[in-house]
Amino acid sequence: MSALPGETADTSTLQTPRGPRRRFHPAWIVAAVAFLALVGAAGFRAAPGVLMVPLQQEFGWSTTVLSAAVSINLVLFGLTAPFAAALMERFGIRAVTATALVLIGMGSALTVLVNQSWQILLTWGLLIGLGTGSMALVFAATIANTWFTKSRGLVIGILTAGSAAGQLVFLPFIAMLAQDPGWRQASLLIAAGALAVVPLVLKFLKNSPADVGVLPYGAVPVDEAQEAAPVQDSGPRTNAAVRALQVLRRASKVRTFWALAAGFAICGATTNGLIGTHFIPSAHDHGMPETTAAGLLAVVGIFDIIGTIASGWLTDRFNPRVLLAVYYQFRGIGLLVLPLLLNAEVQPSMIVFVVIYGLDWVATVPPTAAICRETFGADGSVVFGWVFAAHQLGAAAAAIAAGALRDATGHYTYAWFGAAAMCTIAAVISATIRRHHTAREAEPAAA
């Protein structure tokens, strides 16, 4: 087994466990704390859609201005991810995660002091963008690849569902607080949720199996002959930014990388960028109370947990390319009919949409991460970070474009139809990604 880049532990501990065999593998404790960290970091992910209308009412800011703040957040969220993956390899998962949660807490708490539009760009955009970017979905891939050899797809699905759980836990309370007593109290709730997880991270989130003297979950100990062989270090302890850029250069020579990036950009545009940011304002345009619309997004969160865990299970068993194509096409069908479903009252057809969209929300993550690992081997987590950066760039573009369309036309209909068409494109791209039985395609570029 190759050592993780940046690890300083004795390589022998990566090959044979020390002490008595444990019935409960510590990898599951790490996964549980990572899940809670993702829940804590997810609080702000749902906030802009709920807080946009109260901020407009108090300050008179346009939808475009607030969408710009969300776009800055989403861009930094995405561009920070690959560097965060490299930082986790260099300085450890625990330190990077704790720092990210503190940044999210600071950004959300400082939002209560804003009174100028440029200030919301710093809090919503800069601070929270950097924090959430360091706690992006690449965090789930890093945990799974570091701590698990068996059931990686399932673990990524469970951890990815942590983001949905955060939305589920926070969103209804944020919506209620935003109405009474106000949006400032809602921002403080988000800050408290992020900071509450920091002590658990510092105590229980270990950096690697070597820290506790075990193999990754599902790994088979090697025999003495294999143990005597030198351990290959897939990446020296270099500057995290240099490592991230080196991986990008290697990955950019592989067509699969661009296919995954294009599909994931559309994924981001149709989730975080469009539904996550503009569903509540759009429902409000149709006369639906904000708390009701927030409740619908919370239901999306419930079914997102189910769908993402199921997707992880399916990814361990079926071709991830086929899964991606199916997920994107179903999402496109949902977006195509959404303008017909929005109403002041919640109709049964809207419940059907919410359930289907929830099951599909981030079900794309486990198969995408699996293809990254299959194609790029040891670089897989950092490559997934760059693919996720494309996800957030797509989300940022959709957030500001939908806001501009709303200001120009008075409705979001063209945004929904455009997103539906993009999902069909993503489905075709995903279905045509060729299979890689090993990571050999990436190896010549790394030589």
Coordinates of C-alpha atoms in Angstrom, one line a residue:
M1 CA 0.0 0.0 0.0
S2 CA 1.4 3.4 -0.9
A3 CA 1.7 6.1 1.7
L4 CA -0.4 9.2 1.6
P5 CA 1.3 12.3 0.4
G6 CA 2.5 14.4 3.2
E7 CA 2.2 11.7 5.9
T8 CA 5.0 11.5 8.4
A9 CA 4.1 8.3 10.2
D10 CA 6.3 5.3 10.2
T11 CA 5.4 3.4 7.0
S12 CA 5.3 0.1 8.8
T13 CA 2.2 1.2 10.6
L14 CA 0.4 1.4 7.2
Q15 CA 1.0 -2.3 6.6
T16 CA 0.3 -4.1 9.8
P17 CA -1.9 -3.1 12.6
R18 CA -0.5 -2.8 16.1
G19 CA -2.1 -4.3 19.2
P20 CA -5.2 -6.5 19.5
R21 CA -7.7 -6.7 16.6
R22 CA -10.6 -4.3 17.1
R23 CA -14.1 -5.2 16.4
F24 CA -15.2 -1.6 15.7
H25 CA -12.9 0.0 13.3
P26 CA -11.9 3.6 14.2
A27 CA -12.5 4.6 10.5
W28 CA -16.2 4.6 11.4
I29 CA -15.6 7.1 14.3
V30 CA -13.7 9.4 11.9
A31 CA -16.6 9.1 9.4
A32 CA -19.1 10.0 12.0
V33 CA -17.2 13.1 13.1
A34 CA -16.7 14.0 9.5
F35 CA -20.5 13.7 9.0
L36 CA -21.1 16.1 11.9
A37 CA -18.5 18.5 10.5
L38 CA -20.3 18.5 7.2
V39 CA -23.6 19.1 8.9
G40 CA -22.1 22.1 10.8
A41 CA -20.6 23.5 7.6
A42 CA -23.8 23.1 5.6
G43 CA -25.7 25.7 7.6
F44 CA -24.8 28.6 5.3
R45 CA -25.4 26.5 2.2
A46 CA -29.1 26.9 2.7
A47 CA -29.0 30.5 4.1
P48 CA -28.9 32.8 1.0
G49 CA -32.2 31.6 -0.4
V50 CA -33.9 32.2 2.9
L51 CA -32.1 35.5 3.8
M52 CA -32.3 37.1 0.4
V53 CA -35.8 38.5 0.7
P54 CA -35.4 39.9 4.3
L55 CA -32.2 41.6 3.2
Q56 CA -33.9 43.1 0.1
Q57 CA -36.7 44.3 2.3
E58 CA -34.4 46.0 4.9
F59 CA -31.7 47.4 2.6
G60 CA -33.4 47.6 -0.8
W61 CA -30.6 45.7 -2.5
S62 CA -31.4 44.1 -5.8
T63 CA -31.5 40.4 -6.5
T64 CA -28.4 40.8 -8.8
V65 CA -26.4 42.3 -5.9
L66 CA -27.2 39.5 -3.5
S67 CA -26.7 37.0 -6.2
A68 CA -23.3 38.4 -6.8
A69 CA -22.4 37.8 -3.1
V70 CA -23.6 34.2 -3.5
S71 CA -21.6 33.8 -6.7
I72 CA -18.4 35.0 -5.0
N73 CA -19.1 32.5 -2.3
L74 CA -19.6 29.7 -4.8
V75 CA -16.5 30.6 -6.8
L76 CA -14.3 30.5 -3.7
F77 CA -16.1 27.4 -2.5
G78 CA -15.1 25.7 -5.7
L79 CA -11.6 27.1 -6.2
T80 CA -10.6 26.5 -2.6
A81 CA -11.5 22.8 -2.8
P82 CA -8.4 21.4 -4.7
F83 CA -6.0 23.4 -2.6
A84 CA -7.9 22.2 0.6
A85 CA -7.4 18.6 -0.5
A86 CA -3.6 19.3 -0.9
L87 CA -3.6 21.1 2.4
M88 CA -5.2 18.1 4.1
E89 CA -2.4 15.9 2.6
R90 CA 0.2 18.3 3.8
F91 CA -1.0 19.5 7.3
G92 CA -3.7 16.9 8.1
I93 CA -7.4 16.6 7.8
R94 CA -8.1 17.7 11.4
A95 CA -6.3 21.1 11.2
V96 CA -7.8 22.1 7.9
T97 CA -11.3 21.1 8.9
A98 CA -11.2 23.0 12.2
T99 CA -9.9 26.1 10.5
A100 CA -12.7 25.9 7.9
L101 CA -15.4 25.7 10.5
V102 CA -14.0 28.7 12.3
L103 CA -14.0 30.7 9.1
I104 CA -17.7 29.8 8.4
G105 CA -18.6 30.8 12.0
M106 CA -16.8 34.1 11.7
G107 CA -18.3 35.0 8.4
S108 CA -21.8 34.2 9.4
A109 CA -21.5 36.0 12.8
L110 CA -20.0 39.1 11.2
T111 CA -22.9 39.3 8.7
V112 CA -25.1 40.8 11.5
L113 CA -23.0 43.9 11.3
V114 CA -23.4 44.7 7.6
N115 CA -25.2 47.8 6.4
Q116 CA -23.6 48.3 2.9
S117 CA -23.8 45.9 0.0
W118 CA -20.1 45.6 -0.4
Q119 CA -19.9 44.2 3.2
I120 CA -22.1 41.3 2.3
L121 CA -19.6 40.4 -0.4
L122 CA -16.9 40.0 2.3
T123 CA -18.9 38.0 4.7
W124 CA -21.1 35.9 2.5
G125 CA -18.5 35.9 -0.3
L126 CA -14.9 35.9 1.0
L127 CA -15.0 34.4 4.6
I128 CA -17.7 31.8 4.1
G129 CA -16.6 31.0 0.6
L130 CA -13.1 30.1 1.9
G131 CA -14.5 28.2 4.8
T132 CA -17.1 26.2 2.9
G133 CA -14.6 25.5 0.1
S134 CA -12.2 23.9 2.6
M135 CA -15.2 21.8 3.8
A136 CA -16.4 21.0 0.3
L137 CA -17.3 17.6 -1.0
V138 CA -13.6 16.9 -1.6
F139 CA -13.5 16.5 2.1
A140 CA -15.8 13.5 1.9
A141 CA -13.6 12.0 -0.9
T142 CA -10.5 12.5 1.1
I143 CA -11.9 10.8 4.2
A144 CA -13.1 7.9 2.2
N145 CA -9.9 7.4 0.2
T146 CA -7.7 7.8 3.4
W147 CA -9.7 5.7 5.8
F148 CA -11.5 3.1 3.7
T149 CA -10.5 0.5 1.2
K150 CA -13.8 -1.3 1.3
S151 CA -17.2 0.5 0.8
R152 CA -15.7 3.7 -0.4
G153 CA -18.7 4.6 -2.5
L154 CA -21.1 4.0 0.4
V155 CA -19.0 6.2 2.7
I156 CA -18.8 9.0 0.2
G157 CA -22.6 8.8 -0.1
I158 CA -23.1 9.0 3.6
L159 CA -20.7 11.9 4.1
T160 CA -22.1 13.8 1.1
A161 CA -25.5 13.4 2.7
G162 CA -24.1 15.3 5.7
S163 CA -24.4 18.5 3.6
A164 CA -28.1 17.6 3.0
A165 CA -28.6 16.9 6.6
G166 CA -27.2 20.3 7.5
Q167 CA -29.7 21.9 5.1
L168 CA -32.4 19.7 6.7
V169 CA -31.4 20.7 10.3
F170 CA -30.9 24.4 9.7
L171 CA -33.2 25.5 7.0
P172 CA -36.6 25.5 8.7
F173 CA -35.2 27.3 11.8
I174 CA -33.4 29.8 9.6
A175 CA -36.6 30.6 7.8
M176 CA -38.6 31.0 11.0
L177 CA -35.9 33.1 12.7
A178 CA -35.6 35.3 9.5
Q179 CA -39.2 36.2 9.9
D180 CA -39.2 36.5 13.7
P181 CA -37.1 37.8 15.4
G182 CA -35.0 38.5 12.2
W183 CA -32.3 37.5 9.8
R184 CA -29.5 38.5 12.2
Q185 CA -30.5 35.9 14.7
A186 CA -30.6 33.4 11.8
S187 CA -27.0 34.2 10.9
L188 CA -25.9 33.7 14.5
L189 CA -27.6 30.3 14.6
I190 CA -25.5 29.3 11.5
A191 CA -22.3 30.5 13.2
A192 CA -23.1 28.6 16.4
G193 CA -23.8 25.4 14.4
A194 CA -20.4 25.6 12.7
L195 CA -18.4 26.4 15.8
A196 CA -20.1 23.7 17.9
V197 CA -18.5 21.0 15.9
V198 CA -14.9 22.3 16.3
P199 CA -14.2 20.6 19.6
L200 CA -15.3 17.2 18.2
V201 CA -13.1 17.6 15.2
L202 CA -10.0 18.5 17.3
K203 CA -10.5 15.5 19.6
F204 CA -11.8 12.7 17.3
L205 CA -11.0 13.4 13.6
K206 CA -7.7 11.6 13.2
N207 CA -5.6 12.4 10.1
S208 CA -4.9 8.8 9.0
P209 CA -5.1 5.2 10.1
A210 CA -1.4 5.3 11.0
D211 CA -2.3 7.7 13.8
V212 CA -4.1 5.0 15.6
G213 CA -2.0 2.1 14.4
V214 CA -4.5 0.4 12.1
L215 CA -5.0 -0.3 8.4
P216 CA -7.7 1.4 6.5
Y217 CA -11.1 -0.3 6.8
G218 CA -11.2 -3.3 4.5
A219 CA -7.4 -3.4 3.8
V220 CA -5.7 -6.8 3.9
P221 CA -2.3 -7.0 5.8
V222 CA 0.6 -7.8 3.5
D223 CA 3.0 -10.7 4.1
E224 CA 6.6 -10.3 5.1
A225 CA 7.9 -10.3 1.6
Q226 CA 5.6 -7.5 0.6
E227 CA 6.4 -5.7 3.8
A228 CA 10.1 -5.7 3.0
A229 CA 9.4 -4.0 -0.3
P230 CA 10.0 -0.2 -0.3
V231 CA 6.9 1.9 0.1
Q232 CA 6.3 4.2 -2.8
D233 CA 5.5 7.8 -1.9
S234 CA 3.0 9.1 -4.5
G235 CA 3.7 12.7 -3.6
P236 CA 6.5 14.4 -1.6
R237 CA 5.7 16.9 1.0
T238 CA 5.5 20.0 -1.2
N239 CA 3.7 23.2 -0.9
A240 CA 0.0 22.5 -1.1
A241 CA -0.7 25.0 -3.8
V242 CA 2.2 23.6 -5.9
R243 CA 0.8 20.1 -5.5
A244 CA -2.7 21.1 -6.4
L245 CA -1.5 22.9 -9.6
Q246 CA 0.8 19.9 -10.5
V247 CA -2.2 17.6 -10.3
L248 CA -4.3 20.0 -12.4
R249 CA -1.6 20.0 -15.1
R250 CA -1.5 16.2 -15.2
A251 CA -5.3 15.8 -15.1
S252 CA -5.8 18.5 -17.8
K253 CA -4.2 16.1 -20.4
V254 CA -6.8 13.5 -19.8
R255 CA -10.1 13.8 -21.6
T256 CA -12.1 12.2 -18.8
F257 CA -11.2 15.1 -16.5
W258 CA -12.8 17.6 -18.9
A259 CA -15.9 15.4 -19.3
L260 CA -16.3 15.2 -15.5
A261 CA -15.7 18.9 -15.0
A262 CA -18.3 19.8 -17.7
G263 CA -20.9 17.5 -16.2
F264 CA -20.2 18.7 -12.6
A265 CA -20.4 22.4 -13.7
I266 CA -23.9 21.7 -14.9
C267 CA -24.6 19.8 -11.7
G268 CA -23.6 22.8 -9.6
A269 CA -25.6 25.2 -11.8
T270 CA -28.8 23.2 -11.3
T271 CA -28.4 22.6 -7.5
N272 CA -26.5 25.2 -5.5
G273 CA -26.6 27.9 -8.1
L274 CA -30.3 27.7 -9.1
I275 CA -32.5 25.7 -6.8
G276 CA -30.4 26.4 -3.7
T277 CA -30.2 30.1 -4.2
H278 CA -33.4 31.0 -6.1
F279 CA -36.1 28.4 -5.4
I280 CA -37.4 30.3 -2.3
P281 CA -37.4 33.8 -4.0
S282 CA -39.1 32.2 -7.1
A283 CA -41.7 30.5 -4.9
H284 CA -42.2 33.9 -3.1
D285 CA -42.9 35.5 -6.6
H286 CA -45.8 33.0 -7.0
G287 CA -47.3 33.9 -3.6
M288 CA -45.9 31.0 -1.6
P289 CA -44.8 32.0 2.0
E290 CA -41.0 31.8 2.6
T291 CA -41.4 29.3 5.5
T292 CA -43.4 27.0 3.2
A293 CA -40.8 27.1 0.5
A294 CA -38.0 26.6 3.0
G295 CA -40.0 23.6 4.3
L296 CA -40.0 22.1 0.8
L297 CA -36.2 22.5 0.5
A298 CA -35.9 20.8 3.9
V299 CA -37.9 17.9 2.3
V300 CA -35.4 18.0 -0.5
G301 CA -32.7 17.5 2.2
I302 CA -34.5 14.5 3.7
F303 CA -34.6 12.7 0.3
D304 CA -31.2 13.9 -0.6
I305 CA -29.8 11.8 2.3
I306 CA -31.6 8.7 1.1
G307 CA -30.7 9.3 -2.6
T308 CA -27.0 10.0 -1.9
I309 CA -26.5 7.0 0.3
A310 CA -28.3 4.8 -2.2
S311 CA -26.1 6.3 -4.9
G312 CA -23.0 5.4 -3.0
W313 CA -24.3 1.8 -2.6
L314 CA -25.1 1.6 -6.4
T315 CA -21.7 3.1 -7.3
D316 CA -19.9 0.2 -5.5
R317 CA -21.9 -2.2 -7.8
F318 CA -22.7 -0.6 -11.2
N319 CA -21.1 1.5 -13.9
P320 CA -20.8 5.1 -12.5
R321 CA -21.1 6.5 -16.0
V322 CA -24.5 5.1 -16.5
L323 CA -25.6 6.3 -13.1
L324 CA -24.5 9.8 -13.9
A325 CA -26.3 9.9 -17.2
V326 CA -29.6 8.7 -15.5
Y327 CA -29.2 11.2 -12.6
Y328 CA -28.7 14.2 -14.9
Q329 CA -31.6 13.3 -17.2
F330 CA -34.1 12.9 -14.4
R331 CA -33.0 16.2 -13.0
G332 CA -33.5 17.9 -16.4
I333 CA -37.1 16.5 -16.6
G334 CA -37.8 17.9 -13.1
L335 CA -36.6 21.4 -14.0
L336 CA -38.5 21.4 -17.2
V337 CA -41.8 21.0 -15.4
L338 CA -41.0 23.1 -12.4
P339 CA -42.4 26.4 -13.8
L340 CA -45.8 24.7 -14.1
L341 CA -45.8 23.5 -10.5
L342 CA -45.0 26.8 -8.6
N343 CA -48.1 28.1 -7.0
A344 CA -49.2 29.9 -3.8
E345 CA -50.4 26.6 -2.5
V346 CA -48.4 23.4 -2.3
Q347 CA -49.9 20.9 -4.8
P348 CA -49.3 17.1 -4.8
S349 CA -47.3 17.5 -8.0
M350 CA -44.9 19.8 -6.2
I351 CA -44.4 17.2 -3.5
V352 CA -43.5 14.7 -6.3
F353 CA -41.0 17.1 -7.7
V354 CA -39.4 17.7 -4.3
V355 CA -39.1 14.0 -3.7
I356 CA -37.5 13.3 -7.1
Y357 CA -35.2 16.3 -7.0
G358 CA -34.2 15.4 -3.5
L359 CA -33.2 11.9 -4.4
D360 CA -31.1 13.3 -7.3
W361 CA -29.7 16.4 -5.6
V362 CA -26.1 15.3 -5.0
A363 CA -26.4 11.6 -6.0
T364 CA -23.9 12.6 -8.7
V365 CA -21.0 12.8 -6.1
P366 CA -20.3 9.1 -5.4
P367 CA -20.0 8.1 -9.1
T368 CA -18.0 11.2 -10.0
A369 CA -15.5 10.6 -7.1
A370 CA -15.3 6.9 -8.1
I371 CA -14.4 7.8 -11.7
C372 CA -11.7 10.2 -10.4
R373 CA -10.2 7.5 -8.2
E374 CA -10.4 4.9 -11.0
T375 CA -8.7 7.2 -13.6
F376 CA -6.2 9.2 -11.5
G377 CA -5.2 6.8 -8.7
A378 CA -3.3 8.6 -5.9
D379 CA -4.2 12.0 -7.4
G380 CA -7.9 11.1 -7.3
S381 CA -8.9 13.3 -4.3
V382 CA -7.1 16.4 -5.6
V383 CA -8.5 15.8 -9.1
F384 CA -12.0 15.6 -7.5
G385 CA -11.2 18.9 -5.9
W386 CA -10.7 20.5 -9.3
V387 CA -13.8 18.8 -10.7
F388 CA -15.7 20.2 -7.7
A389 CA -14.2 23.6 -8.5
A390 CA -16.0 23.4 -11.9
H391 CA -19.2 22.4 -10.0
Q392 CA -19.0 25.7 -8.1
L393 CA -18.1 27.8 -11.0
G394 CA -21.2 26.5 -12.7
A395 CA -23.2 27.2 -9.6
A396 CA -21.8 30.8 -9.4
A397 CA -22.6 31.5 -13.0
A398 CA -26.2 30.1 -12.6
A399 CA -26.7 32.1 -9.4
I400 CA -25.9 35.5 -10.9
A401 CA -27.4 34.7 -14.3
A402 CA -30.7 33.6 -12.7
G403 CA -30.7 36.8 -10.6
A404 CA -30.1 39.0 -13.6
L405 CA -32.9 37.2 -15.6
R406 CA -35.3 37.7 -12.6
D407 CA -34.5 41.5 -12.5
A408 CA -34.8 41.8 -16.4
T409 CA -38.0 39.7 -16.9
G410 CA -39.7 39.6 -13.6
H411 CA -39.7 35.8 -13.4
Y412 CA -37.4 32.8 -13.4
T413 CA -39.0 30.7 -16.1
Y414 CA -36.2 31.0 -18.7
A415 CA -33.7 30.0 -16.0
W416 CA -35.5 26.8 -15.3
F417 CA -35.8 25.9 -19.0
G418 CA -32.2 26.7 -19.6
A419 CA -31.1 24.5 -16.7
A420 CA -33.2 21.6 -18.0
A421 CA -31.5 21.8 -21.4
M422 CA -28.1 21.8 -19.7
C423 CA -28.9 18.6 -17.8
T424 CA -29.5 16.7 -21.0
I425 CA -26.1 17.8 -22.2
A426 CA -24.5 16.6 -19.0
A427 CA -26.3 13.2 -19.4
V428 CA -24.8 12.8 -22.9
I429 CA -21.3 13.8 -21.8
S430 CA -21.4 11.4 -18.8
A431 CA -22.7 8.4 -20.9
T432 CA -19.7 8.8 -23.3
I433 CA -16.9 8.8 -20.7
R434 CA -14.7 5.9 -21.5
R435 CA -13.9 3.3 -18.9
H436 CA -10.4 3.1 -17.2
H437 CA -9.6 -0.2 -15.6
T438 CA -6.5 1.3 -14.0
A439 CA -5.1 4.8 -13.5
R440 CA -2.5 4.2 -16.3
E441 CA -3.8 7.0 -18.5
A442 CA -2.7 9.5 -15.9
E443 CA 0.7 7.9 -15.2
P444 CA 2.7 9.0 -18.2
A445 CA 1.9 12.6 -17.4
A446 CA 3.1 12.1 -13.9
A447 CA 6.4 10.6 -15.0

